[in-house]
Amino acid sequence: MTDTDLLPESWRGVLGEELEQPYFKELTEFVEEERARGPVFPPRDEVFAALAATPFDQVKVLILGQDPYHGEGQGHGLCFSVRPGVKTPPSLRNIYKEMQAELGHPIPDNGYLMPWAEQGVLLLNAVLTVRSGEANSHKGKGWEKFTDAVIRAVASRPDPAVFVLWGNYAQKKLPLIDEERHAVVKGAHPSPLSAKKFFGSQPFTQINAAVAAQGHAPIDWRIPDLG
C-alpha cells in the first residue's frame, strides 16, 4: 500500500515526496495494523486505483468523494464507483437519476465508473481506506493530507481543470483551488439526505461546458450496461 511502486508512475513526480513525509509513514503503519486486525477496503493494490486510472497529465475533471464504501466487494478505489456485479449504492443511483433527467442517458445496470476515469475524470476520495463495516473509520489518520496534495498538484498544473465539489465536506477544499484559473462546480451532495437539492442542479452540463471552454473534448457520461 505504501510502496512507492504502487503509486502510479505519472503521479510520482508530484506526489513522491509525500510518501517520505513522517505523516505518511505513520499512516502506513496505521493501515497495516488495521489490515492485520481484519478486512480493510479497498484491497492494498487498489488504494491508488483512481490515480492509476487517470494519469496526472490527463485529468480534465476532479470529482471529490469522502470515504470509500465499507461493504464487502464494493469499493475499488474510485469514489462513488463499485465493482461490476455489485448493487449500485444510493448516492450513485441519485447521480444516475440526475444524469438521466439532465442528459437523457439511460440508467445503467451497474455502478462501475471506469469509463469516466478513462476519459480524464479523477474519482478521488479524500480518505483512501476504511475498516470493513465502519464508515469514516480511517478519517483523520493522514489520508486527507495526501489527497490535499493530489488536489494541489492538479490545481498547480499549467493546464486548467474542472473541480466538482458536492456537499459541504468537499467544498471545504475550495482554498486549495485557484478559481480564476480553474472551473469549480459546486452543489448539494447526491446522498439521499440531500438529494432533493442535488436533483436539477445540472452538474454534467456545467462540467462539460467548462471542459469545452478549457479546450478539451467533453466527457461522454454514458455508462455501458454490463448485462
XYZ file of C-alpha atoms in Angstrom:
227
model
C 0.000 0.000 0.000
C 2.750 2.414 0.830
C 5.364 1.063 -1.526
C 6.330 3.845 -3.912
C 5.951 1.304 -6.713
C 2.200 1.254 -6.061
C 1.971 4.987 -6.699
C 1.281 5.238 -10.452
C 4.260 6.480 -12.407
C 2.538 9.564 -13.828
C 1.945 10.856 -10.277
C 5.336 10.068 -8.735
C 6.941 13.353 -9.754
C 4.288 15.416 -7.965
C 3.413 13.092 -5.064
C 6.524 11.015 -4.440
C 7.788 13.324 -1.715
C 4.541 12.872 0.217
C 5.394 9.206 0.734
C 8.596 10.250 2.509
C 6.848 12.533 4.996
C 6.503 11.472 8.658
C 2.699 11.661 8.494
C 2.611 9.189 5.612
C 4.862 6.716 7.411
C 2.541 6.902 10.431
C -0.453 6.446 8.131
C 1.205 3.401 6.582
C 1.745 1.810 9.972
C -1.847 2.518 10.993
C -3.320 0.972 7.841
C -1.062 -2.080 8.066
C -2.117 -2.612 11.700
C -5.744 -2.310 10.628
C -5.267 -4.882 7.858
C -3.665 -7.245 10.359
C -6.780 -7.000 12.560
C -9.412 -7.511 9.873
C -10.718 -6.529 6.442
C -9.832 -3.065 5.139
C -11.209 -1.746 1.851
C -10.180 -1.328 -0.855
C -7.507 -4.027 -1.193
C -3.902 -2.838 -0.950
C -3.337 -2.916 -4.705
C -6.364 -0.676 -5.349
C -5.696 2.084 -2.824
C -4.284 4.296 -5.593
C -6.681 2.996 -8.272
C -8.106 6.449 -9.040
C -4.610 7.778 -9.757
C -3.810 4.724 -11.873
C -6.983 5.085 -13.946
C -6.495 8.813 -14.622
C -2.867 9.851 -15.232
C -1.734 13.224 -13.882
C -1.425 14.939 -17.243
C -4.823 13.654 -18.418
C -7.017 14.988 -15.593
C -9.818 17.112 -17.041
C -12.232 16.813 -14.112
C -11.684 16.012 -10.411
C -14.731 14.734 -8.532
C -14.094 14.615 -4.792
C -15.732 11.977 -2.633
C -15.260 11.479 1.080
C -14.793 7.882 2.209
C -14.525 4.501 0.459
C -17.513 2.184 0.529
C -17.164 -0.110 3.537
C -19.136 -3.153 2.331
C -17.559 -6.381 1.108
C -16.640 -6.144 -2.581
C -17.961 -2.611 -3.057
C -15.084 -0.142 -3.177
C -12.264 -0.468 -5.683
C -10.530 2.864 -5.237
C -12.712 5.188 -7.343
C -15.138 7.459 -5.490
C -18.850 6.690 -5.974
C -17.933 3.626 -8.083
C -18.441 -0.044 -7.278
C -17.191 -3.198 -8.928
C -19.194 -4.846 -11.706
C -21.857 -7.103 -10.240
C -22.242 -5.064 -7.044
C -25.558 -3.297 -6.392
C -25.439 0.421 -7.240
C -25.286 2.388 -3.948
C -27.859 5.125 -3.143
C -25.648 8.165 -3.880
C -24.653 6.788 -7.263
C -28.273 5.912 -8.044
C -29.085 9.579 -7.469
C -26.197 10.659 -9.711
C -27.622 8.396 -12.411
C -31.142 9.816 -11.923
C -29.805 13.337 -12.428
C -27.818 12.185 -15.476
C -30.966 10.666 -16.978
C -33.105 13.739 -16.268
C -30.442 16.172 -17.452
C -28.919 14.385 -20.448
C -31.440 11.680 -21.314
C -28.925 8.854 -20.844
C -30.380 5.556 -19.656
C -29.638 4.426 -16.107
C -27.030 1.648 -16.432
C -27.290 -1.786 -14.852
C -24.031 -1.305 -12.923
C -22.100 1.180 -10.810
C -18.695 0.753 -12.449
C -17.444 4.259 -13.319
C -14.184 3.302 -15.012
C -15.421 4.745 -18.357
C -15.443 8.186 -16.705
C -11.982 7.720 -15.210
C -10.565 6.683 -18.588
C -11.796 9.963 -20.107
C -9.944 12.109 -17.593
C -12.354 12.204 -14.644
C -10.294 11.693 -11.487
C -12.628 9.985 -8.997
C -10.793 10.863 -5.796
C -11.887 10.102 -2.258
C -10.487 12.349 0.489
C -9.772 9.214 2.572
C -8.438 6.197 0.688
C -9.057 3.289 3.084
C -11.785 2.192 5.509
C -12.373 -0.580 8.032
C -14.994 -3.113 6.971
C -18.456 -2.035 8.067
C -17.330 1.200 9.732
C -17.756 4.397 7.744
C -15.126 7.087 8.355
C -13.043 4.694 10.469
C -9.804 5.919 8.811
C -10.750 9.595 8.861
C -8.175 11.941 10.373
C -5.289 9.463 10.130
C -3.360 11.261 7.387
C -5.087 10.435 4.131
C -6.551 13.934 3.959
C -3.047 15.442 3.850
C -2.148 13.141 0.979
C -5.305 13.801 -1.041
C -4.981 17.548 -0.407
C -1.587 17.169 -2.084
C -3.326 15.494 -5.037
C -5.766 18.407 -5.308
C -2.909 20.923 -5.064
C -0.950 19.046 -7.743
C -3.840 19.224 -10.203
C -4.532 22.833 -9.246
C -0.904 23.819 -9.841
C -0.664 22.435 -13.387
C -0.492 24.968 -16.215
C -3.456 23.194 -17.827
C -6.743 24.106 -16.067
C -9.213 21.514 -14.800
C -12.779 21.321 -13.507
C -13.209 20.596 -9.783
C -16.537 19.077 -8.735
C -17.314 19.674 -5.055
C -20.593 18.099 -3.936
C -21.571 18.797 -0.339
C -20.067 20.817 2.494
C -17.194 18.411 3.133
C -15.885 18.687 -0.419
C -16.417 22.447 -0.537
C -14.028 22.895 2.380
C -11.279 22.160 -0.182
C -12.002 25.385 -2.110
C -8.972 27.202 -0.600
C -6.712 24.685 -2.406
C -8.051 25.765 -5.814
C -7.424 28.985 -7.751
C -10.934 29.693 -9.030
C -9.629 32.262 -11.500
C -7.680 29.582 -13.364
C -9.892 26.557 -12.808
C -13.617 25.920 -13.037
C -15.439 24.801 -9.880
C -18.829 23.091 -9.988
C -20.470 23.172 -6.554
C -23.711 21.658 -5.398
C -25.517 19.530 -2.849
C -24.261 16.017 -2.201
C -26.129 13.277 -4.099
C -26.701 11.211 -0.944
C -30.354 10.512 -0.035
C -30.039 13.075 2.783
C -29.522 15.986 0.393
C -30.644 14.615 -2.979
C -33.619 16.986 -3.277
C -31.159 19.869 -3.619
C -28.882 17.817 -5.885
C -31.635 16.986 -8.374
C -31.965 19.676 -11.017
C -28.511 21.151 -10.382
C -27.358 20.068 -13.873
C -23.760 19.261 -12.936
C -22.998 17.313 -16.101
C -23.915 20.222 -18.366
C -21.880 22.604 -16.198
C -18.866 20.296 -16.211
C -18.878 19.760 -19.952
C -19.318 23.472 -20.673
C -16.254 24.158 -18.523
C -14.274 21.308 -20.100
C -15.063 22.652 -23.571
C -14.136 26.201 -22.531
C -10.763 24.834 -21.413
C -10.208 23.401 -24.889
C -10.878 19.721 -24.179
C -13.312 17.204 -25.605
C -16.416 16.896 -23.409
C -16.972 13.837 -21.223
C -19.327 11.142 -22.513
C -21.205 10.406 -19.288
C -22.927 7.266 -20.553
C -22.043 4.099 -18.664
C -22.490 0.953 -20.767
C -24.603 -1.879 -19.445
C -22.623 -4.934 -18.413
C -25.648 -7.187 -18.727
